[in-house]
Structures are given as C-alpha cells and as structure tokens.
Amino acid sequence: MTPTEPLVGHFAGQAAVRPPLPVKLVIAGGFGVGKTTAVGSISEIEPLTTEAAITEVAAGVDDLSHTPRKTTTTVAMDFGCITIDPTLKLYLFGTPGQERFGFMWDDIVEGAVGGLVIVDTRRLDDCYAAVDYFEHKRIPFAVAVNAFDGQVEHGLDEVRWALDVSEGVPVLVFDARERGSVRDALLVVLEQALARSQG
C-alpha cells in the first residue's frame, strides 16, 4: 500500500462500516403490567431476566388480584436489544415494579435517553411512582396503556387526567405481547427524546 492509497479501501475494496449507535431506553411501570413481556416480545436476543418465584410472603405484599396466574416477578431488571436500522440499536432495560426494589432505579436509568411507562388501567396508582420518577429526572417518556385481553378500562384522556401528565407526554394504547406494537411504542419514546435533544 502506497502512502497515497486510502485506508478505507485497503481490505479488498470493503468500505468501513460504522456500527449502529447504541441508545438506552427504560421500560418501567407497576407490578405485573407487562414490562418483561414487552422486552421479550421485541428483543432480537434471548432477553436477560431476573425473575424469581413469588413466595407466600411476597404474595402478601404484592397485589395479585389482577394477575392471579403470575408466578414470578422481576427482582432486578430485564434486558434486551433491538436493531432499528443499520444506524441505530436500542438497548432495553426493564425496571422491577415493586416499590421495595426502587433503590435500583438510579443505576438502571443512568444514561437512558427516554422511558416507556407501561400502565394497567385497572390499577393506575401502580404507575404513579414511575411517572413521578421520569418527571423529576426530566427524562422524556411516553405512557403506554397495555391492552389486557384486548381492551382497556378507561379512555386515554381519562388516563392522562388521572396521571396528571402534560399534553407533551404521549399517551397511547399498545399490546405488550405484539412485537410491532412494542416497536411502535418505543419509536414514540425515541421521537420524544429527539425532540428534547433539539430543544
């Protein structure tokens, strides 16, 4: 190779390909709202989960009335990733839903550009802590109402009013079991983060 030859074409004419930009998003919400399901639905790798069996003691603390078939719970975080296009890869971190694991949130959320707060309209009060957290930290977020059994208990305007989120916070319906639905919700969060970064 002579000093005048470009380095980019050194390997049989191959152009250097820049790896996709890594972007961290957090998926949050109350106990049993679908965070682990959402990560599992969209992740292109086998998701890392920190599920533990729900013990009799935990069952006495956590409200299982709306999730009677739930036998495990996230005790640290969920992790997955999805390549949006050749330039962008999302790394997804799901938070534990119970308040007693709240001490982990700062570490999980550090470096995130945005958050998706998943809501079960049958128990809206379970997601207040997540909404308050993102508002307090000034992290862009969207509210995603999980359509359990294909339906929601309240309209989106009612959900917005109950959560007291500003008009600038998107509130949408999605299905945590459906890959395309989760993707669309995450893209809304990305749009929020981009809009915030542009001032």
PDB file of C-alpha atoms in Angstrom:
ATOM      1  CA  MET A   1       0.000   0.000   0.000  1.00  0.00           C
ATOM      2  CA  THR A   2       1.407   3.368  -1.015  1.00  0.00           C
ATOM      3  CA  PRO A   3       1.085   6.438   1.216  1.00  0.00           C
ATOM      4  CA  THR A   4      -1.489   7.884  -1.178  1.00  0.00           C
ATOM      5  CA  GLU A   5      -3.927   4.920  -1.001  1.00  0.00           C
ATOM      6  CA  PRO A   6      -6.932   5.478   1.263  1.00  0.00           C
ATOM      7  CA  LEU A   7      -7.130   3.261   4.327  1.00  0.00           C
ATOM      8  CA  VAL A   8     -10.869   2.695   3.820  1.00  0.00           C
ATOM      9  CA  GLY A   9     -10.322   0.657   0.672  1.00  0.00           C
ATOM     10  CA  HIS A  10      -7.389  -1.375   1.995  1.00  0.00           C
ATOM     11  CA  PHE A  11      -9.291  -4.634   2.528  1.00  0.00           C
ATOM     12  CA  ALA A  12     -10.330  -5.796  -0.963  1.00  0.00           C
ATOM     13  CA  GLY A  13     -12.393  -2.723  -1.615  1.00  0.00           C
ATOM     14  CA  GLN A  14     -14.501  -3.073   1.553  1.00  0.00           C
ATOM     15  CA  ALA A  15     -15.737   0.201   2.988  1.00  0.00           C
ATOM     16  CA  ALA A  16     -15.515   0.666   6.719  1.00  0.00           C
ATOM     17  CA  VAL A  17     -18.956   0.166   8.228  1.00  0.00           C
ATOM     18  CA  ARG A  18     -19.793   2.152  11.305  1.00  0.00           C
ATOM     19  CA  PRO A  19     -21.600   0.107  13.977  1.00  0.00           C
ATOM     20  CA  PRO A  20     -25.115   1.245  14.909  1.00  0.00           C
ATOM     21  CA  LEU A  21     -25.431   3.972  17.516  1.00  0.00           C
ATOM     22  CA  PRO A  22     -26.310   2.412  20.911  1.00  0.00           C
ATOM     23  CA  VAL A  23     -29.318   4.024  22.596  1.00  0.00           C
ATOM     24  CA  LYS A  24     -30.570   3.095  26.048  1.00  0.00           C
ATOM     25  CA  LEU A  25     -34.304   3.094  26.829  1.00  0.00           C
ATOM     26  CA  VAL A  26     -36.007   2.133  30.077  1.00  0.00           C
ATOM     27  CA  ILE A  27     -39.297   0.264  30.342  1.00  0.00           C
ATOM     28  CA  ALA A  28     -40.987   0.970  33.650  1.00  0.00           C
ATOM     29  CA  GLY A  29     -44.302   0.609  35.435  1.00  0.00           C
ATOM     30  CA  GLY A  30     -46.008  -1.160  38.300  1.00  0.00           C
ATOM     31  CA  PHE A  31     -46.017  -4.798  39.282  1.00  0.00           C
ATOM     32  CA  GLY A  32     -47.331  -7.152  36.600  1.00  0.00           C
ATOM     33  CA  VAL A  33     -48.127  -4.524  33.935  1.00  0.00           C
ATOM     34  CA  GLY A  34     -46.197  -6.260  31.135  1.00  0.00           C
ATOM     35  CA  LYS A  35     -42.620  -4.948  31.277  1.00  0.00           C
ATOM     36  CA  THR A  36     -40.948  -8.362  30.988  1.00  0.00           C
ATOM     37  CA  THR A  37     -43.427  -9.375  28.290  1.00  0.00           C
ATOM     38  CA  ALA A  38     -42.691  -6.233  26.270  1.00  0.00           C
ATOM     39  CA  VAL A  39     -38.916  -6.761  26.407  1.00  0.00           C
ATOM     40  CA  GLY A  40     -39.329 -10.401  25.436  1.00  0.00           C
ATOM     41  CA  SER A  41     -41.658  -9.554  22.550  1.00  0.00           C
ATOM     42  CA  ILE A  42     -39.261  -7.150  20.840  1.00  0.00           C
ATOM     43  CA  SER A  43     -35.747  -8.313  21.747  1.00  0.00           C
ATOM     44  CA  GLU A  44     -33.656  -9.790  18.952  1.00  0.00           C
ATOM     45  CA  ILE A  45     -31.622 -11.720  21.507  1.00  0.00           C
ATOM     46  CA  GLU A  46     -32.815 -14.039  24.229  1.00  0.00           C
ATOM     47  CA  PRO A  47     -33.746 -11.489  26.880  1.00  0.00           C
ATOM     48  CA  LEU A  48     -31.968 -11.492  30.193  1.00  0.00           C
ATOM     49  CA  THR A  49     -34.481 -11.626  33.000  1.00  0.00           C
ATOM     50  CA  THR A  50     -34.080 -11.726  36.748  1.00  0.00           C
ATOM     51  CA  GLU A  51     -37.305 -13.498  37.568  1.00  0.00           C
ATOM     52  CA  ALA A  52     -37.870 -15.062  40.969  1.00  0.00           C
ATOM     53  CA  ALA A  53     -40.759 -17.137  42.208  1.00  0.00           C
ATOM     54  CA  ILE A  54     -43.471 -15.255  44.074  1.00  0.00           C
ATOM     55  CA  THR A  55     -43.394 -16.598  47.604  1.00  0.00           C
ATOM     56  CA  GLU A  56     -46.244 -16.609  50.079  1.00  0.00           C
ATOM     57  CA  VAL A  57     -44.599 -13.668  51.829  1.00  0.00           C
ATOM     58  CA  ALA A  58     -44.347 -11.686  48.574  1.00  0.00           C
ATOM     59  CA  ALA A  59     -47.924 -12.570  47.677  1.00  0.00           C
ATOM     60  CA  GLY A  60     -48.963 -10.928  50.918  1.00  0.00           C
ATOM     61  CA  VAL A  61     -47.180  -7.721  49.879  1.00  0.00           C
ATOM     62  CA  ASP A  62     -47.847  -7.559  46.121  1.00  0.00           C
ATOM     63  CA  ASP A  63     -51.409  -7.242  44.821  1.00  0.00           C
ATOM     64  CA  LEU A  64     -52.072 -10.353  42.718  1.00  0.00           C
ATOM     65  CA  SER A  65     -55.811  -9.764  42.323  1.00  0.00           C
ATOM     66  CA  HIS A  66     -55.455  -8.671  38.680  1.00  0.00           C
ATOM     67  CA  THR A  67     -52.659 -11.127  37.882  1.00  0.00           C
ATOM     68  CA  PRO A  68     -53.748 -14.369  39.558  1.00  0.00           C
ATOM     69  CA  ARG A  69     -51.724 -16.574  37.167  1.00  0.00           C
ATOM     70  CA  LYS A  70     -48.477 -14.660  37.749  1.00  0.00           C
ATOM     71  CA  THR A  71     -45.973 -16.949  39.481  1.00  0.00           C
ATOM     72  CA  THR A  72     -42.732 -14.982  39.047  1.00  0.00           C
ATOM     73  CA  THR A  73     -41.616 -11.380  39.376  1.00  0.00           C
ATOM     74  CA  THR A  74     -38.635  -9.284  38.276  1.00  0.00           C
ATOM     75  CA  VAL A  75     -36.298  -8.661  41.192  1.00  0.00           C
ATOM     76  CA  ALA A  76     -33.549  -6.668  39.446  1.00  0.00           C
ATOM     77  CA  MET A  77     -34.134  -5.889  35.762  1.00  0.00           C
ATOM     78  CA  ASP A  78     -34.939  -7.215  32.314  1.00  0.00           C
ATOM     79  CA  PHE A  79     -32.573  -6.645  29.397  1.00  0.00           C
ATOM     80  CA  GLY A  80     -32.968  -6.965  25.649  1.00  0.00           C
ATOM     81  CA  CYS A  81     -31.986  -5.185  22.461  1.00  0.00           C
ATOM     82  CA  ILE A  82     -33.364  -4.467  19.006  1.00  0.00           C
ATOM     83  CA  THR A  83     -31.664  -3.056  15.910  1.00  0.00           C
ATOM     84  CA  ILE A  84     -33.993  -0.422  14.462  1.00  0.00           C
ATOM     85  CA  ASP A  85     -31.916   0.084  11.323  1.00  0.00           C
ATOM     86  CA  PRO A  86     -28.198  -0.101  10.390  1.00  0.00           C
ATOM     87  CA  THR A  87     -27.570   3.170  12.223  1.00  0.00           C
ATOM     88  CA  LEU A  88     -29.478   2.623  15.491  1.00  0.00           C
ATOM     89  CA  LYS A  89     -29.667  -0.121  18.123  1.00  0.00           C
ATOM     90  CA  LEU A  90     -31.883   0.106  21.193  1.00  0.00           C
ATOM     91  CA  TYR A  91     -30.802  -1.416  24.485  1.00  0.00           C
ATOM     92  CA  LEU A  92     -33.853  -2.010  26.654  1.00  0.00           C
ATOM     93  CA  PHE A  93     -33.769  -2.119  30.433  1.00  0.00           C
ATOM     94  CA  GLY A  94     -36.914  -3.096  32.328  1.00  0.00           C
ATOM     95  CA  THR A  95     -37.221  -1.974  35.928  1.00  0.00           C
ATOM     96  CA  PRO A  96     -38.654  -4.043  38.775  1.00  0.00           C
ATOM     97  CA  GLY A  97     -42.224  -2.999  39.519  1.00  0.00           C
ATOM     98  CA  GLN A  98     -42.330  -3.189  43.293  1.00  0.00           C
ATOM     99  CA  GLU A  99     -41.515  -0.173  45.433  1.00  0.00           C
ATOM    100  CA  ARG A 100     -39.159  -2.219  47.613  1.00  0.00           C
ATOM    101  CA  PHE A 101     -36.804  -2.546  44.629  1.00  0.00           C
ATOM    102  CA  GLY A 102     -36.864   1.193  43.913  1.00  0.00           C
ATOM    103  CA  PHE A 103     -33.297   1.645  45.169  1.00  0.00           C
ATOM    104  CA  MET A 104     -32.096   0.070  41.887  1.00  0.00           C
ATOM    105  CA  TRP A 105     -33.739   2.632  39.630  1.00  0.00           C
ATOM    106  CA  ASP A 106     -30.957   5.233  39.553  1.00  0.00           C
ATOM    107  CA  ASP A 107     -28.437   2.638  38.367  1.00  0.00           C
ATOM    108  CA  ILE A 108     -30.811   1.143  35.778  1.00  0.00           C
ATOM    109  CA  VAL A 109     -31.880   4.522  34.369  1.00  0.00           C
ATOM    110  CA  GLU A 110     -28.409   6.106  34.211  1.00  0.00           C
ATOM    111  CA  GLY A 111     -27.578   7.018  30.610  1.00  0.00           C
ATOM    112  CA  ALA A 112     -31.090   6.403  29.266  1.00  0.00           C
ATOM    113  CA  VAL A 113     -32.422   8.870  26.685  1.00  0.00           C
ATOM    114  CA  GLY A 114     -36.061   8.067  27.427  1.00  0.00           C
ATOM    115  CA  GLY A 115     -38.581   5.828  29.111  1.00  0.00           C
ATOM    116  CA  LEU A 116     -41.778   3.928  28.392  1.00  0.00           C
ATOM    117  CA  VAL A 117     -44.159   3.763  31.345  1.00  0.00           C
ATOM    118  CA  ILE A 118     -46.499   0.790  30.962  1.00  0.00           C
ATOM    119  CA  VAL A 119     -49.906   1.179  32.566  1.00  0.00           C
ATOM    120  CA  ASP A 120     -52.662  -1.228  33.545  1.00  0.00           C
ATOM    121  CA  THR A 121     -55.838   0.891  33.650  1.00  0.00           C
ATOM    122  CA  ARG A 122     -57.346  -1.414  36.279  1.00  0.00           C
ATOM    123  CA  ARG A 123     -54.755  -0.115  38.755  1.00  0.00           C
ATOM    124  CA  LEU A 124     -53.413   3.230  37.618  1.00  0.00           C
ATOM    125  CA  ASP A 125     -51.980   4.077  41.010  1.00  0.00           C
ATOM    126  CA  ASP A 126     -49.283   1.419  40.494  1.00  0.00           C
ATOM    127  CA  CYS A 127     -47.564   3.572  37.854  1.00  0.00           C
ATOM    128  CA  TYR A 128     -47.544   6.912  39.678  1.00  0.00           C
ATOM    129  CA  ALA A 129     -44.035   6.260  41.005  1.00  0.00           C
ATOM    130  CA  ALA A 130     -42.643   5.662  37.501  1.00  0.00           C
ATOM    131  CA  VAL A 131     -44.306   8.793  36.076  1.00  0.00           C
ATOM    132  CA  ASP A 132     -43.030  10.879  39.012  1.00  0.00           C
ATOM    133  CA  TYR A 133     -39.524   9.466  38.601  1.00  0.00           C
ATOM    134  CA  PHE A 134     -39.189  10.404  34.927  1.00  0.00           C
ATOM    135  CA  GLU A 135     -40.720  13.826  35.503  1.00  0.00           C
ATOM    136  CA  HIS A 136     -38.379  14.512  38.430  1.00  0.00           C
ATOM    137  CA  LYS A 137     -35.322  13.375  36.453  1.00  0.00           C
ATOM    138  CA  ARG A 138     -36.518  15.334  33.367  1.00  0.00           C
ATOM    139  CA  ILE A 139     -36.229  12.235  31.187  1.00  0.00           C
ATOM    140  CA  PRO A 140     -38.542  12.168  28.139  1.00  0.00           C
ATOM    141  CA  PHE A 141     -41.148   9.423  28.376  1.00  0.00           C
ATOM    142  CA  ALA A 142     -44.374   8.107  26.940  1.00  0.00           C
ATOM    143  CA  VAL A 143     -47.244   6.325  28.672  1.00  0.00           C
ATOM    144  CA  ALA A 144     -48.299   3.023  27.087  1.00  0.00           C
ATOM    145  CA  VAL A 145     -51.629   1.562  28.213  1.00  0.00           C
ATOM    146  CA  ASN A 146     -51.360  -2.212  27.966  1.00  0.00           C
ATOM    147  CA  ALA A 147     -54.479  -3.702  26.377  1.00  0.00           C
ATOM    148  CA  PHE A 148     -55.011  -6.692  28.633  1.00  0.00           C
ATOM    149  CA  ASP A 149     -57.390  -9.146  26.929  1.00  0.00           C
ATOM    150  CA  GLY A 150     -57.554  -6.693  24.023  1.00  0.00           C
ATOM    151  CA  GLN A 151     -59.282  -3.924  25.955  1.00  0.00           C
ATOM    152  CA  VAL A 152     -58.639  -1.041  28.345  1.00  0.00           C
ATOM    153  CA  GLU A 153     -60.822   0.083  31.212  1.00  0.00           C
ATOM    154  CA  HIS A 154     -60.528   3.842  30.620  1.00  0.00           C
ATOM    155  CA  GLY A 155     -60.047   6.181  27.666  1.00  0.00           C
ATOM    156  CA  LEU A 156     -56.711   7.843  27.011  1.00  0.00           C
ATOM    157  CA  ASP A 157     -57.966  11.285  28.040  1.00  0.00           C
ATOM    158  CA  GLU A 158     -59.056   9.813  31.376  1.00  0.00           C
ATOM    159  CA  VAL A 159     -55.667   8.148  31.799  1.00  0.00           C
ATOM    160  CA  ARG A 160     -53.865  11.424  31.065  1.00  0.00           C
ATOM    161  CA  TRP A 161     -56.048  13.240  33.608  1.00  0.00           C
ATOM    162  CA  ALA A 162     -55.594  10.545  36.260  1.00  0.00           C
ATOM    163  CA  LEU A 163     -51.810  10.534  35.846  1.00  0.00           C
ATOM    164  CA  ASP A 164     -51.666  14.333  35.597  1.00  0.00           C
ATOM    165  CA  VAL A 165     -49.169  14.229  32.720  1.00  0.00           C
ATOM    166  CA  SER A 166     -48.720  17.207  30.428  1.00  0.00           C
ATOM    167  CA  GLU A 167     -50.008  17.377  26.864  1.00  0.00           C
ATOM    168  CA  GLY A 168     -46.429  16.960  25.716  1.00  0.00           C
ATOM    169  CA  VAL A 169     -46.311  13.386  27.057  1.00  0.00           C
ATOM    170  CA  PRO A 170     -47.690  10.888  24.528  1.00  0.00           C
ATOM    171  CA  VAL A 171     -50.342   8.506  25.888  1.00  0.00           C
ATOM    172  CA  LEU A 172     -51.084   5.509  23.695  1.00  0.00           C
ATOM    173  CA  VAL A 173     -52.560   2.017  23.715  1.00  0.00           C
ATOM    174  CA  PHE A 174     -50.333  -0.944  22.929  1.00  0.00           C
ATOM    175  CA  ASP A 175     -50.149  -4.713  23.375  1.00  0.00           C
ATOM    176  CA  ALA A 176     -47.024  -5.878  25.207  1.00  0.00           C
ATOM    177  CA  ARG A 177     -47.333  -9.299  23.546  1.00  0.00           C
ATOM    178  CA  GLU A 178     -47.125  -7.927  19.994  1.00  0.00           C
ATOM    179  CA  ARG A 179     -43.683  -7.154  18.561  1.00  0.00           C
ATOM    180  CA  GLY A 180     -44.948  -4.484  16.149  1.00  0.00           C
ATOM    181  CA  SER A 181     -46.979  -2.782  18.861  1.00  0.00           C
ATOM    182  CA  VAL A 182     -43.992  -2.633  21.221  1.00  0.00           C
ATOM    183  CA  ARG A 183     -41.802  -1.314  18.393  1.00  0.00           C
ATOM    184  CA  ASP A 184     -44.243   1.486  17.634  1.00  0.00           C
ATOM    185  CA  ALA A 185     -44.383   2.494  21.304  1.00  0.00           C
ATOM    186  CA  LEU A 186     -40.577   2.585  21.541  1.00  0.00           C
ATOM    187  CA  LEU A 187     -40.378   4.729  18.405  1.00  0.00           C
ATOM    188  CA  VAL A 188     -42.689   7.238  20.101  1.00  0.00           C
ATOM    189  CA  VAL A 189     -40.212   7.423  23.002  1.00  0.00           C
ATOM    190  CA  LEU A 190     -37.358   7.929  20.556  1.00  0.00           C
ATOM    191  CA  GLU A 191     -39.245  10.800  18.933  1.00  0.00           C
ATOM    192  CA  GLN A 192     -39.705  12.375  22.361  1.00  0.00           C
ATOM    193  CA  ALA A 193     -36.006  12.037  23.131  1.00  0.00           C
ATOM    194  CA  LEU A 194     -35.027  13.509  19.759  1.00  0.00           C
ATOM    195  CA  ALA A 195     -37.386  16.425  20.204  1.00  0.00           C
ATOM    196  CA  ARG A 196     -35.945  17.121  23.665  1.00  0.00           C
ATOM    197  CA  SER A 197     -32.366  16.975  22.369  1.00  0.00           C
ATOM    198  CA  GLN A 198     -33.206  19.529  19.661  1.00  0.00           C
ATOM    199  CA  GLY A 199     -34.527  21.929  22.263  1.00  0.00           C
TER     200      GLY A 199
END
